[in-house]
Each structure stands twice: as structure tokens, then as C-alpha cells.
């Protein structure tokens, strides 16, 4: 792989594999020749509207394929790109539009800013706006290696998302390194499943384009549940897919329940984002034909920095994070100095894949991107990850926890203090603490202390909030935070217990929360179970099982009791095992029918419509 710009990798693929598929959608396959011609025309349109080196192009499509084309077109215009996540609340979206100050916006989704448009196709097809003719040539502007390739946002401890600026040379090196590590060839097909505002999108696209492989896109940006994912993998003959840790666990659980193995074409499942339990990893390796690649990385270091693709030994207590990609330097340090292999310290990442820094935030850049005191080359920098780790006897990086309070939720980094501050801003809340549920770690729990002591429950107990009490806390958060950062299970306590070190005792809070449902605890009053033959009974049982709420009633709301997208996937998968009418039902159906009674009725209506 030669060349000095990320576009040189694309141009080589388009030249050497012009008839090979570059972009595969449900309705169309674009060859490299076709995609090259289309994105040249888009790039000409962007350049005519002010896109050039040093500027950004904003992308606000609901269609993943158009997003991928927009990314490529922006780079061809010499500009960088940013992607606006449609799941963000309107106020947060407006702020990101303002902060990026993009020269031009492409988009057609309801979340697209005013003035966003879809460029014309070279043949004057859909999206034509009269500004460019057939076969428009690519702009002549040549970007420098140090120009921005993209800006993507990640959460920060201040509560204001940080815009990470990744340069074109870093993207070029990253694409080639990942393609080499995974052994990608023009015969590969990588299924795009990440949220469009998530940095994993970069890893799903550019390594494939670097070698002439195909990127397979969904019809829209909605999450696929485990069965839908499996069908998509099979139908598209996907060879590589990347899943968050919790998403992969849902897929592995579905395969186990159904006695199914991964599709024949699928050769590699890339998994990362959260700590991996060795047990399901070993179980997968023993049963599934597709191999695993466990990855570790951060947005500030151009997505993934290390890969582990080995067979996990039987006695391994952790799944290693692997060894560095080409051009990535990993070191374990204390106070800026390396520690011997085997000792635990803070993970530092160096090398040319580091981002330039944070958009318009020199102070945050200086805190996290620091000079390397041991480097021989001038200007060498390190990114201070905040993660603890060690290098084991085999040279593998092993994760050992966090050096601070930052957590991972469904693949996203989050400072709990950001959510706690938002809760304390709600009238009637004096204190708050937030942490992942201890069992699965897929959702946030929140414990609040009321400002009025008369509203507090008895000391040593936690009162679960439902109905209007819960809505009063959740609604302001939903207006400010992304969905994955909003606590879905909320409790009220009289005081936050402290451990001997003076910190909030989260273990004791979790014990209080489960005291009503755990072993040896007083039984929770259960709503009467419907009689034999009533479909509501089976649906209610599955709601209780998936949410782990034995006392759930027929009219209790799934989302009021901790439900979120991954649990919705699990519930639908379990429903399909016993309810034929659930076939084809998407997890989004729970938004329309969020209670057992409503969902049971929806299933009955579907069954009646089929007969």
C-alpha cells in the first residue's frame, strides 16, 4: 500500500479493481468505478460551495450508504468531514453544528441542519440541484498530510463533548494497518453496523477501501437485533463485522439459544468497547467457525490501537487487548516513566496515529496529549488514556481497570459526574450518584437523595421510582444527553452511604436496590398471572425474565423498568422462540407497545392478520 494521502489508497483500489463492489446496499451495488465517478461529482459540488483543505463538510444522512459516500467526497474535495448523530437531542445537535462551523452540510434526514442538500449524481439523477453537470471532475486541490480528515465527538468530564481532530496521514496509516492486521483482501465484505456518529464507522469503511474490499450498508441507521444481524450477515455474504462487547454477547446468546453457527462466509468478528469476560470468549472459540479479534482503542488515537486474535488459554483470567498496530506505540507508565513488563500502570499511546487534539480546546489537548519525556525524536507525544494495564509474558496488553471514575456504557465513554450534575439540576434533587448495573453493565442506575427529607425513604433502603416520579427526572436528561447516557433505573435513598475511604459505597447501594428482589429478601407483590391460553401470560413472563423484575405487572412499561436497546433485542429474540407472530418484529415495536398487555395484543393482531 503506497501513497502519501488516504485518497491514494482509494485511487489504487479503484484503478486495480474497477469492477469490484465498493458499496453494497439492499437495492444497489456500486462498483469502484461507479462510486469513484459519483463521489468525484459530489466533491466538485462541495468544492463549489466552499469545501477545501482546512474546512469541514458536515454529514447528516439517515442513510449509511450516503454517509459513506459523503465521507469519501469530502476527502476528495480536500476537506475533512464530521458526522451528526441523529440520536442526539436537538439542543446537543445544534451545539455541534455551531462548534464544527462546517463550510457546507450534506444531508436529507430530519436531523439535518438548514441548508443541507444532496448533490447531483453524475447522470443528473436523484438529488440534482443544477449546480454540476454530468461527469464532474474531482477538484484539483491537494490536501496536506496534516490537514484534518475528520472530527468526531466524544463525551468529556466537563459535560461538553470533545471534538477529536484526526489528520489525513493518521487515517491513511490506520486504514493500511487494520487491513494488514486482519488480512483483508478484495474478496472481503465488511458489514457497517455502528452508529453513524461513532468512531467505529471509520474502522468499518477505510480499511476495506484500502484493499478494494466492499462495505455493506444497511437500509437505515436503526440497530439490528441478533436475528436480524444474522440474516443480514448471511444474505450479504459478509466476511467481517465489528460489534460492541454487549452487542456481541447478545448475538452469541442468540446463536446458543437457537443452536445456530455463524454464516459460512463470516470469517472474523471484531469485538471491543468494554472489558471482555473470558468465559463467553472461550465458549465462542470452541463452537463458532468465525474467529474473534478483540480490539482496544480510543477516538483520540484513531479508533483501534491494539488487536488480539489468538486462542485464549484455558487458564487466562482476562482476554488480552492484544499487540499494537503498525505505527502505534503502547507503553505502561507511572508519572510519565515506563514500568517493567508485568507491572500495572497507566496505558499511554504514542505514534503517528494520534489525533491532532481537541477542536478549539487547547487546555484539554494539553492535558491528554503530552510530550514523551523518553522519546528520541523531537515533538513526540503520548496520549494519556486513563486506563490501567500491564504487558504480560507474551507481550500482550492486558486491561486492569480505570485510573479515574470514567466508565464505558454500550461502547461509549462516559464521566458519571456529567449525568450526576444533570440530575442535581432537577428541582427537588439534592445529591445523585450514577453507575452501571452490576449484573450486565449495559444500563445506568441512578440513586438520588431528595432535597426534602420528608420525601426520602427509610434509612438503609432504596425506593425504585416509577411513573410520574421517574419521568420528572428522566425527561430533563433526555433533552440534554444521548440515549445511552440516560439512567433507565432510578432509586431514591435517604443518604448516600460511604465506605471507609469516604467514597460513595456503590456496592451497598446495589444491595439496597436488590433487597426487594434478591435471594432471602421479602417477596415483591406480583400482579396476578393471566390464566391458561391467554398470550399475555407468556409475554409477561418474558418481560419479567429479561428485566429481572419478578413483580412486573401487565401494564408496567418496559423502559420504566430499565429497558434499553440491548434488552429490547433480547426480549424480541426470546419472544420469537415461543410466539410465531413475533417473527419479523423489530425491537422498535416496543416503543409502540411498551407494556406486556400492549405487546401481547400486538402479537395477537399480527397472528389474526396472518390467518
Coordinates of C-alpha atoms in Angstrom, one line a residue:
X1 CA 0.0 0.0 0.0
X2 CA 1.8 3.1 -1.3
X3 CA 0.9 6.8 -1.4
X4 CA 1.0 9.7 1.0
X5 CA -2.7 10.5 1.3
X6 CA -5.6 8.4 2.4
X7 CA -7.1 9.0 -1.1
X8 CA -4.1 7.3 -2.7
X9 CA -5.4 4.0 -1.1
X10 CA -8.8 4.6 -2.6
X11 CA -7.4 5.5 -6.0
X12 CA -5.3 2.4 -6.1
X13 CA -8.3 0.2 -5.3
X14 CA -10.4 2.0 -8.0
X15 CA -7.6 1.6 -10.5
X16 CA -6.9 -2.1 -9.8
X17 CA -10.4 -3.3 -9.1
X18 CA -12.7 -1.0 -11.1
X19 CA -15.5 -3.6 -11.4
X20 CA -15.3 -5.0 -7.9
X21 CA -18.1 -3.9 -5.5
X22 CA -17.2 -1.0 -3.3
X23 CA -20.6 -0.3 -1.7
X24 CA -23.3 -2.8 -1.3
X25 CA -26.9 -1.8 -0.3
X26 CA -30.2 -3.6 -0.2
X27 CA -31.1 -2.1 -3.6
X28 CA -27.9 -1.4 -5.4
X29 CA -24.2 -2.4 -5.8
X30 CA -21.8 0.4 -6.6
X31 CA -18.6 -0.8 -8.2
X32 CA -15.3 1.1 -7.5
X33 CA -15.6 2.7 -10.9
X34 CA -19.2 3.9 -10.2
X35 CA -18.5 5.0 -6.7
X36 CA -15.4 6.9 -7.9
X37 CA -17.4 8.7 -10.5
X38 CA -20.2 9.5 -8.2
X39 CA -18.0 10.9 -5.4
X40 CA -16.0 12.9 -7.9
X41 CA -19.2 14.7 -8.8
X42 CA -20.2 15.2 -5.2
X43 CA -16.7 16.5 -4.4
X44 CA -17.0 19.0 -7.3
X45 CA -20.3 20.2 -5.8
X46 CA -18.8 20.6 -2.4
X47 CA -15.8 22.5 -3.7
X48 CA -18.1 24.9 -5.5
X49 CA -19.8 25.6 -2.2
X50 CA -16.6 26.3 -0.2
X51 CA -15.2 22.9 0.8
X52 CA -11.4 22.9 0.7
X53 CA -8.4 21.9 2.8
X54 CA -8.8 23.3 6.3
X55 CA -12.6 23.2 6.2
X56 CA -15.1 20.6 7.3
X57 CA -18.1 19.1 5.5
X58 CA -20.9 18.1 7.7
X59 CA -22.9 14.9 7.1
X60 CA -26.4 14.4 8.3
X61 CA -27.8 11.5 6.4
X62 CA -30.1 8.9 7.8
X63 CA -28.8 6.5 5.1
X64 CA -25.5 4.8 5.9
X65 CA -24.5 4.4 2.3
X66 CA -24.9 8.1 1.6
X67 CA -22.9 8.9 4.7
X68 CA -20.0 6.7 3.4
X69 CA -20.2 8.4 0.0
X70 CA -20.2 11.8 1.7
X71 CA -17.1 10.9 3.7
X72 CA -15.2 10.0 0.6
X73 CA -16.5 13.0 -1.3
X74 CA -15.4 15.4 1.4
X75 CA -11.9 14.0 1.4
X76 CA -11.8 14.3 -2.4
X77 CA -12.7 18.0 -2.0
X78 CA -9.6 18.4 0.2
X79 CA -11.8 18.9 3.3
X80 CA -12.4 16.9 6.4
X81 CA -15.8 15.6 7.5
X82 CA -17.9 15.4 10.6
X83 CA -21.0 13.2 11.1
X84 CA -24.0 14.4 13.0
X85 CA -25.6 11.6 15.1
X86 CA -29.3 11.7 14.6
X87 CA -29.9 10.2 18.1
X88 CA -28.6 13.3 19.9
X89 CA -31.2 15.6 21.4
X90 CA -32.0 18.7 19.3
X91 CA -30.1 21.1 21.6
X92 CA -26.9 18.9 21.5
X93 CA -27.1 18.6 17.7
X94 CA -27.5 22.4 17.3
X95 CA -24.4 22.9 19.5
X96 CA -22.3 20.5 17.5
X97 CA -23.4 22.2 14.2
X98 CA -22.3 25.5 15.7
X99 CA -19.0 24.3 17.0
X100 CA -17.9 22.5 13.9
X101 CA -18.6 25.5 11.7
X102 CA -18.7 23.3 8.6
X103 CA -18.4 25.1 5.3
X104 CA -21.2 23.0 3.8
X105 CA -23.7 20.4 5.0
X106 CA -24.8 17.3 3.1
X107 CA -27.9 15.5 4.4
X108 CA -31.5 14.6 4.0
X109 CA -32.5 13.4 7.4
X110 CA -34.9 15.1 9.8
X111 CA -31.9 16.0 11.9
X112 CA -30.1 17.7 9.0
X113 CA -29.3 21.4 9.6
X114 CA -30.9 24.1 7.5
X115 CA -29.2 24.4 4.1
X116 CA -28.1 20.7 3.9
X117 CA -28.5 19.2 0.5
X118 CA -27.9 16.0 -1.6
X119 CA -25.5 16.6 -4.5
X120 CA -26.5 15.5 -8.0
X121 CA -25.5 12.2 -9.4
X122 CA -23.2 12.4 -12.5
X123 CA -26.1 11.4 -14.7
X124 CA -28.3 14.2 -13.2
X125 CA -30.2 11.6 -11.1
X126 CA -31.9 11.9 -7.7
X127 CA -30.6 14.9 -5.7
X128 CA -29.8 17.1 -8.7
X129 CA -29.7 20.8 -7.8
X130 CA -28.5 22.2 -11.1
X131 CA -25.0 23.1 -9.8
X132 CA -23.0 20.4 -11.5
X133 CA -23.1 18.7 -14.9
X134 CA -22.7 15.0 -15.8
X135 CA -19.3 13.6 -15.1
X136 CA -18.0 16.5 -13.0
X137 CA -14.3 16.1 -12.4
X138 CA -12.7 15.8 -9.0
X139 CA -11.4 19.1 -7.6
X140 CA -7.7 19.7 -8.2
X141 CA -7.0 20.9 -4.6
X142 CA -4.5 18.6 -2.9
X143 CA -4.7 18.4 0.9
X144 CA -1.6 18.1 3.1
X145 CA -1.0 15.1 5.4
X146 CA -1.5 17.3 8.4
X147 CA -4.9 18.6 7.3
X148 CA -8.0 17.3 9.1
X149 CA -9.6 14.1 7.8
X150 CA -12.5 14.2 10.2
X151 CA -13.8 15.5 13.5
X152 CA -15.8 13.2 15.7
X153 CA -17.2 13.9 19.1
X154 CA -16.7 12.0 22.4
X155 CA -18.0 12.9 25.9
X156 CA -15.9 14.6 28.4
X157 CA -15.7 15.2 32.1
X158 CA -16.9 18.8 31.7
X159 CA -20.2 17.6 30.3
X160 CA -19.3 19.3 26.9
X161 CA -18.5 16.7 24.2
X162 CA -14.9 17.0 22.9
X163 CA -14.4 17.2 19.1
X164 CA -11.4 15.0 18.2
X165 CA -9.5 16.1 15.1
X166 CA -7.8 13.3 13.2
X167 CA -5.5 14.2 10.4
X168 CA -5.3 12.6 6.9
X169 CA -1.9 10.9 7.5
X170 CA -3.2 9.2 10.6
X171 CA -6.3 8.0 8.7
X172 CA -4.1 6.7 5.9
X173 CA -1.8 4.8 8.2
X174 CA -4.7 3.4 10.3
X175 CA -6.6 2.1 7.2
X176 CA -3.5 0.3 6.0
X177 CA -2.5 -1.1 9.4
X178 CA -6.0 -2.5 10.1
X179 CA -6.2 -4.0 6.6
X180 CA -2.9 -5.7 7.2
X181 CA -3.6 -7.0 10.7
X182 CA -6.9 -8.6 9.6
X183 CA -5.6 -9.8 6.3
X184 CA -8.3 -8.0 4.2
X185 CA -8.4 -8.7 0.5
X186 CA -10.7 -7.6 -2.4
X187 CA -12.9 -10.6 -1.7
X188 CA -13.9 -9.3 1.8
X189 CA -17.2 -7.6 2.7
X190 CA -17.4 -5.6 5.9
X191 CA -20.9 -5.0 7.2
X192 CA -21.5 -1.5 8.6
X193 CA -23.5 -1.7 11.8
X194 CA -22.0 1.1 14.1
X195 CA -24.0 4.2 14.8
X196 CA -23.1 6.9 12.3
X197 CA -21.7 9.3 14.9
X198 CA -19.5 6.6 16.5
X199 CA -15.8 6.3 15.6
X200 CA -16.1 2.6 14.8
X201 CA -17.7 3.8 11.5
X202 CA -14.2 4.8 10.4
X203 CA -12.9 1.3 11.0
X204 CA -15.7 -0.3 9.1
X205 CA -15.1 1.8 6.0
X206 CA -11.5 2.9 5.3
X207 CA -9.5 -0.4 5.8
X208 CA -11.9 -2.1 3.4
X209 CA -11.5 0.7 0.8
X210 CA -7.7 0.5 1.2
X211 CA -7.6 -3.0 -0.3
X212 CA -10.5 -3.0 -2.8
X213 CA -13.0 -4.8 -0.4
X214 CA -16.7 -3.9 -0.2
X215 CA -18.5 -2.0 2.5
X216 CA -22.0 -3.4 3.1
X217 CA -24.6 -0.9 4.3
X218 CA -28.0 -1.3 6.0
X219 CA -31.1 0.5 4.6
X220 CA -31.1 2.8 7.6
X221 CA -29.3 3.5 10.8
X222 CA -31.6 1.6 13.1
X223 CA -29.9 -1.1 15.2
X224 CA -30.4 -4.7 14.1
X225 CA -31.3 -7.2 16.7
X226 CA -29.4 -10.5 16.9
X227 CA -31.6 -12.4 14.5
X228 CA -31.7 -9.5 12.0
X229 CA -27.9 -9.2 12.3
X230 CA -27.6 -12.9 11.5
X231 CA -29.9 -12.7 8.5
X232 CA -28.0 -9.6 7.2
X233 CA -24.7 -11.4 7.6
X234 CA -26.0 -14.4 5.7
X235 CA -27.7 -12.6 2.8
X236 CA -24.9 -10.2 2.1
X237 CA -22.1 -12.8 2.4
X238 CA -20.4 -10.6 4.9
X239 CA -16.9 -11.7 5.9
X240 CA -16.0 -9.2 8.6
X241 CA -18.2 -7.4 11.1
X242 CA -17.4 -5.3 14.2
X243 CA -19.7 -5.4 17.3
X244 CA -19.6 -3.7 20.7
X245 CA -18.9 -6.1 23.5
X246 CA -22.5 -6.2 24.7
X247 CA -23.9 -6.4 21.2
X248 CA -21.6 -9.4 20.5
X249 CA -22.8 -11.0 23.8
X250 CA -26.4 -10.7 22.6
X251 CA -25.5 -12.3 19.3
X252 CA -23.6 -15.1 21.0
X253 CA -26.5 -15.7 23.3
X254 CA -28.9 -15.9 20.3
X255 CA -26.7 -18.3 18.5
X256 CA -26.5 -20.5 21.6
X257 CA -30.3 -20.5 22.2
X258 CA -31.1 -21.3 18.6
X259 CA -28.3 -23.9 18.1
X260 CA -27.0 -21.9 15.2
X261 CA -23.5 -21.2 14.0
X262 CA -22.1 -18.2 12.3
X263 CA -22.7 -17.9 8.5
X264 CA -20.3 -19.7 6.3
X265 CA -18.8 -16.6 4.7
X266 CA -18.2 -14.8 8.0
X267 CA -14.6 -15.3 9.0
X268 CA -13.9 -12.6 11.6
X269 CA -15.9 -10.8 14.3
X270 CA -14.1 -7.8 15.7
X271 CA -15.2 -7.1 19.3
X272 CA -14.4 -4.2 21.5
X273 CA -15.5 -1.2 23.6
X274 CA -15.8 -2.8 27.1
X275 CA -14.0 -5.4 29.2
X276 CA -14.5 -8.9 27.9
X277 CA -15.4 -11.9 30.2
X278 CA -13.1 -14.8 29.2
X279 CA -16.0 -17.4 29.6
X280 CA -18.1 -16.4 26.6
X281 CA -15.0 -15.7 24.6
X282 CA -13.8 -19.3 25.1
X283 CA -17.2 -20.7 24.5
X284 CA -17.4 -18.9 21.2
X285 CA -14.0 -20.1 20.1
X286 CA -15.0 -23.7 21.0
X287 CA -18.2 -23.6 18.9
X288 CA -18.3 -20.9 16.3
X289 CA -16.5 -21.1 12.9
X290 CA -15.9 -17.3 12.7
X291 CA -12.8 -16.1 14.5
X292 CA -12.6 -13.3 17.0
X293 CA -10.5 -10.2 17.1
X294 CA -10.5 -8.4 20.4
X295 CA -9.7 -4.7 20.0
X296 CA -8.8 -1.7 22.2
X297 CA -8.6 1.9 21.2
X298 CA -9.9 5.4 21.7
X299 CA -11.3 8.1 19.4
X300 CA -8.2 10.3 20.2
X301 CA -5.9 7.6 18.8
X302 CA -7.8 6.9 15.5
X303 CA -10.2 4.2 16.7
X304 CA -8.4 0.9 17.5
X305 CA -4.8 0.7 18.6
X306 CA -4.3 -3.0 19.6
X307 CA -5.7 -6.3 18.3
X308 CA -5.8 -9.8 19.9
X309 CA -6.6 -12.7 17.5
X310 CA -5.2 -15.6 19.4
X311 CA -6.9 -18.6 21.0
X312 CA -7.5 -17.8 24.7
X313 CA -5.7 -20.2 27.0
X314 CA -7.9 -22.2 29.5
X315 CA -6.3 -20.5 32.5
X316 CA -6.5 -16.9 31.2
X317 CA -8.3 -14.7 33.7
X318 CA -8.6 -11.8 31.2
X319 CA -9.0 -11.6 27.4
X320 CA -5.9 -9.6 26.3
X321 CA -6.2 -6.4 24.4
X322 CA -3.5 -7.6 22.1
X323 CA -0.5 -6.1 20.5
X324 CA -0.2 -2.7 18.8
X325 CA -1.0 -2.0 15.2
X326 CA 1.8 -0.8 12.9
X327 CA 2.7 2.8 13.7
X328 CA 1.2 2.5 17.3
X329 CA 3.4 2.7 20.4
X330 CA 2.0 1.3 23.6
X331 CA 3.7 1.8 26.9
X332 CA 2.8 1.3 30.6
X333 CA 3.9 4.3 32.8
X334 CA 3.8 5.8 36.2
X335 CA 4.5 9.5 36.5
X336 CA 5.5 9.5 32.8
X337 CA 8.1 6.8 33.2
X338 CA 7.9 3.2 31.8
X339 CA 7.4 0.4 34.3
X340 CA 8.8 -3.1 33.8
X341 CA 6.7 -5.6 31.9
X342 CA 4.2 -7.4 34.2
X343 CA 3.7 -4.3 36.4
X344 CA 0.5 -2.3 36.3
X345 CA 0.4 1.3 35.3
X346 CA -1.4 3.7 33.1
X347 CA -1.7 2.9 29.4
X348 CA -0.1 5.5 27.2
X349 CA -0.4 5.5 23.4
X350 CA 2.1 7.2 21.1
X351 CA 3.0 7.3 17.4
X352 CA 1.7 8.9 14.2
X353 CA -1.9 7.7 14.7
X354 CA -2.6 10.1 17.5
X355 CA -5.2 12.8 16.8
X356 CA -4.1 16.4 16.4
X357 CA -6.1 17.2 19.6
X358 CA -9.5 18.5 20.6
X359 CA -11.3 21.0 18.4
X360 CA -10.9 24.6 19.8
X361 CA -9.8 23.3 23.2
X362 CA -6.1 23.8 23.8
X363 CA -6.3 23.2 27.5
X364 CA -7.9 19.8 27.2
X365 CA -5.5 18.9 24.4
X366 CA -2.5 19.8 26.6
X367 CA -3.8 17.7 29.5
X368 CA -4.3 14.5 27.5
X369 CA -1.7 14.8 24.7
X370 CA 1.6 15.2 26.5
X371 CA 5.2 15.3 25.4
X372 CA 7.1 12.0 25.7
X373 CA 9.9 12.5 28.1
X374 CA 11.7 9.4 26.9
X375 CA 11.4 9.9 23.1
X376 CA 14.5 10.4 20.9
X377 CA 12.6 12.2 18.2
X378 CA 11.6 15.9 18.7
X379 CA 7.9 16.6 19.2
X380 CA 6.9 13.1 20.1
X381 CA 3.7 12.9 22.0
X382 CA 1.7 10.5 24.2
X383 CA -2.0 10.2 24.8
X384 CA -2.8 9.6 28.4
X385 CA -5.7 7.1 28.3
X386 CA -6.7 6.9 31.9
X387 CA -6.9 3.1 31.6
X388 CA -4.7 0.9 33.7
X389 CA -2.9 -2.1 32.1
X390 CA 0.1 -4.3 32.0
X391 CA 2.2 -6.1 29.4
X392 CA 2.1 -9.9 30.0
X393 CA 4.8 -12.5 29.4
X394 CA 3.6 -12.9 25.8
X395 CA 3.9 -9.2 25.1
X396 CA 0.1 -8.8 25.1
X397 CA -1.6 -5.7 26.6
X398 CA -4.0 -6.6 29.4
X399 CA -6.6 -4.2 30.8
X400 CA -6.7 -3.7 34.6
X401 CA -9.4 -1.0 35.1
X402 CA -9.6 2.7 35.1
X403 CA -7.4 5.2 36.9
X404 CA -10.4 7.6 37.3
X405 CA -14.2 7.3 37.5
X406 CA -14.8 7.1 33.8
X407 CA -17.0 4.2 32.7
X408 CA -18.0 2.5 29.4
X409 CA -21.7 2.1 28.5
X410 CA -22.6 0.3 25.4
X411 CA -19.2 1.1 23.9
X412 CA -19.3 4.8 24.8
X413 CA -17.0 6.5 27.3
X414 CA -18.9 8.5 30.0
X415 CA -18.0 10.5 33.0
X416 CA -20.7 9.7 35.6
X417 CA -20.3 13.2 37.0
X418 CA -21.8 14.6 33.8
X419 CA -25.0 12.7 34.5
X420 CA -24.9 13.3 38.2
X421 CA -24.7 17.1 37.6
X422 CA -27.7 16.9 35.3
X423 CA -29.7 15.0 37.9
X424 CA -28.8 17.5 40.6
X425 CA -30.0 20.3 38.4
X426 CA -33.5 18.9 38.5
X427 CA -35.8 20.5 41.2
X428 CA -36.1 18.5 44.3
X429 CA -32.8 16.6 43.9
X430 CA -30.0 17.3 46.4
X431 CA -27.5 14.6 45.6
X432 CA -27.0 11.9 43.0
X433 CA -24.7 9.0 42.1
X434 CA -24.7 7.1 38.8
X435 CA -23.0 3.7 37.9
X436 CA -23.7 0.8 35.5
X437 CA -26.0 -2.0 36.7
X438 CA -23.8 -4.6 38.5
X439 CA -25.2 -7.6 36.6
X440 CA -24.8 -6.8 32.9
X441 CA -23.3 -3.3 32.8
X442 CA -25.5 -2.3 29.8
X443 CA -27.6 0.4 31.5
X444 CA -27.1 3.1 34.1
X445 CA -28.5 3.1 37.6
X446 CA -29.1 6.4 39.4
X447 CA -29.6 6.9 43.1
X448 CA -30.9 10.3 44.2
X449 CA -31.3 12.0 47.6
X450 CA -34.3 14.3 47.8
X451 CA -33.8 17.9 48.9
X452 CA -36.9 17.4 51.2
X453 CA -36.1 14.9 53.9
X454 CA -39.8 14.1 54.2
X455 CA -39.7 12.7 50.7
X456 CA -36.9 10.3 51.5
X457 CA -37.5 6.5 52.2
X458 CA -36.4 4.9 55.4
X459 CA -32.6 4.9 56.0
X460 CA -30.8 1.8 54.7
X461 CA -33.3 1.2 51.9
X462 CA -33.8 2.3 48.2
X463 CA -37.2 3.2 46.7
X464 CA -37.5 2.5 43.0
X465 CA -39.0 5.4 41.1
X466 CA -41.8 4.7 38.6
X467 CA -44.4 6.7 36.7
X468 CA -44.5 10.5 37.2
X469 CA -41.7 10.4 39.8
X470 CA -39.4 8.7 37.3
X471 CA -40.5 10.8 34.4
X472 CA -39.7 14.0 36.3
X473 CA -36.1 13.0 36.5
X474 CA -35.6 11.3 33.1
X475 CA -37.3 13.9 30.9
X476 CA -34.7 16.7 31.5
X477 CA -31.9 14.3 31.0
X478 CA -33.3 13.0 27.7
X479 CA -33.4 16.6 26.4
X480 CA -29.7 17.1 27.2
X481 CA -27.9 13.7 27.0
X482 CA -27.7 10.9 24.3
X483 CA -29.9 7.9 24.9
X484 CA -27.1 5.6 26.1
X485 CA -26.2 8.2 28.9
X486 CA -29.7 8.4 30.4
X487 CA -30.2 6.3 33.5
X488 CA -33.2 3.9 33.0
X489 CA -33.4 2.6 36.5
X490 CA -33.7 5.2 39.2
X491 CA -33.9 4.9 43.0
X492 CA -34.5 7.4 45.8
X493 CA -32.5 7.0 49.1
X494 CA -32.3 9.0 52.3
X495 CA -28.5 9.3 52.1
X496 CA -25.6 8.1 50.0
X497 CA -23.6 5.6 52.1
X498 CA -19.8 6.0 52.3
X499 CA -17.1 3.3 52.5
X500 CA -14.2 3.6 55.0
X501 CA -12.3 5.7 52.4
X502 CA -15.1 8.3 52.4
X503 CA -16.3 7.5 48.9
X504 CA -19.8 6.6 48.0
X505 CA -20.4 2.9 48.6
X506 CA -21.8 1.7 45.3
X507 CA -21.8 -1.9 46.4
X508 CA -24.1 -1.1 49.3
X509 CA -26.4 0.9 47.1
X510 CA -26.7 -2.1 44.7
X511 CA -27.5 -4.3 47.7
X512 CA -30.3 -1.9 48.8
X513 CA -31.6 -1.8 45.3
X514 CA -31.9 -5.6 45.0
X515 CA -33.1 -6.2 48.6
X516 CA -36.7 -6.3 47.4
X517 CA -36.0 -9.0 44.7
X518 CA -32.8 -10.8 45.7
X519 CA -32.5 -14.2 47.5
X520 CA -33.7 -14.1 51.1
X521 CA -35.4 -10.7 50.6
X522 CA -39.1 -10.1 51.3
X523 CA -41.1 -11.2 48.3
X524 CA -42.2 -8.4 45.9
X525 CA -46.0 -8.4 45.4
X526 CA -46.7 -9.8 41.9
X527 CA -49.6 -9.0 39.7
X528 CA -51.9 -12.0 39.2
X529 CA -50.7 -14.1 36.2
X530 CA -53.2 -14.5 33.4
X531 CA -54.9 -17.8 33.0
X532 CA -54.0 -20.7 30.6
X533 CA -54.4 -19.8 27.0
X534 CA -54.1 -16.1 27.5
X535 CA -51.0 -15.0 25.4
X536 CA -50.4 -12.2 27.9
X537 CA -49.0 -14.8 30.4
X538 CA -46.1 -15.8 28.3
X539 CA -45.3 -12.2 27.3
X540 CA -45.4 -11.1 30.9
X541 CA -43.1 -13.9 32.0
X542 CA -40.5 -12.8 29.3
X543 CA -40.7 -9.2 30.4
X544 CA -40.0 -10.3 34.0
X545 CA -37.2 -12.5 33.0
X546 CA -35.4 -10.1 30.7
X547 CA -35.8 -7.1 33.0
X548 CA -35.2 -9.2 36.1
X549 CA -38.3 -7.7 37.8
X550 CA -40.4 -10.6 39.2
X551 CA -43.1 -8.2 40.3
X552 CA -43.7 -6.6 36.9
X553 CA -47.3 -6.2 36.1
X554 CA -49.2 -6.4 32.7
X555 CA -49.3 -2.6 32.4
X556 CA -45.8 -1.8 33.6
X557 CA -43.7 0.0 31.0
X558 CA -40.6 -1.8 29.6
X559 CA -38.5 1.4 29.6
X560 CA -39.6 2.5 33.1
X561 CA -38.1 -0.7 34.5
X562 CA -34.6 -0.5 33.0
X563 CA -35.3 -1.5 29.4
X564 CA -33.0 -0.2 26.7
X565 CA -32.0 -1.3 23.1
X566 CA -29.9 -4.3 24.0
X567 CA -32.5 -5.7 26.4
X568 CA -35.2 -5.0 23.7
X569 CA -33.2 -7.2 21.3
X570 CA -33.0 -9.9 24.0
X571 CA -36.8 -9.7 24.6
X572 CA -37.7 -9.9 20.9
X573 CA -35.3 -12.9 20.5
X574 CA -36.9 -14.7 23.4
X575 CA -40.4 -13.9 22.0
X576 CA -39.6 -15.4 18.6
X577 CA -38.8 -18.7 20.3
X578 CA -42.3 -19.2 21.6
X579 CA -44.5 -16.8 19.6
X580 CA -44.6 -17.3 15.8
X581 CA -46.3 -13.9 15.4
X582 CA -43.1 -12.3 16.7
X583 CA -41.2 -13.3 13.5
X584 CA -40.1 -10.1 11.7
X585 CA -41.0 -7.9 14.7
X586 CA -38.3 -5.3 15.3
X587 CA -37.1 -4.2 18.7
X588 CA -38.5 -0.7 17.8
X589 CA -42.0 -2.3 18.2
X590 CA -41.6 -1.9 21.9
X591 CA -41.8 1.9 21.6
X592 CA -45.4 1.5 20.3
X593 CA -46.2 -1.4 22.7
X594 CA -44.0 -1.0 25.8
X595 CA -46.1 -3.0 28.2
X596 CA -46.8 -6.8 28.3
X597 CA -50.5 -6.2 27.7
X598 CA -50.0 -4.0 24.7
X599 CA -47.3 -6.2 23.2
X600 CA -49.4 -9.3 23.7
X601 CA -52.3 -7.6 21.9
X602 CA -49.9 -6.6 19.0
X603 CA -48.8 -10.2 18.7
X604 CA -52.5 -11.4 18.7
X605 CA -53.3 -8.8 16.0
X606 CA -50.4 -10.0 13.9
X607 CA -51.5 -13.6 14.3
X608 CA -55.1 -12.8 13.3
X609 CA -53.9 -10.9 10.2
X610 CA -52.0 -14.0 9.1
X611 CA -54.9 -16.4 9.3

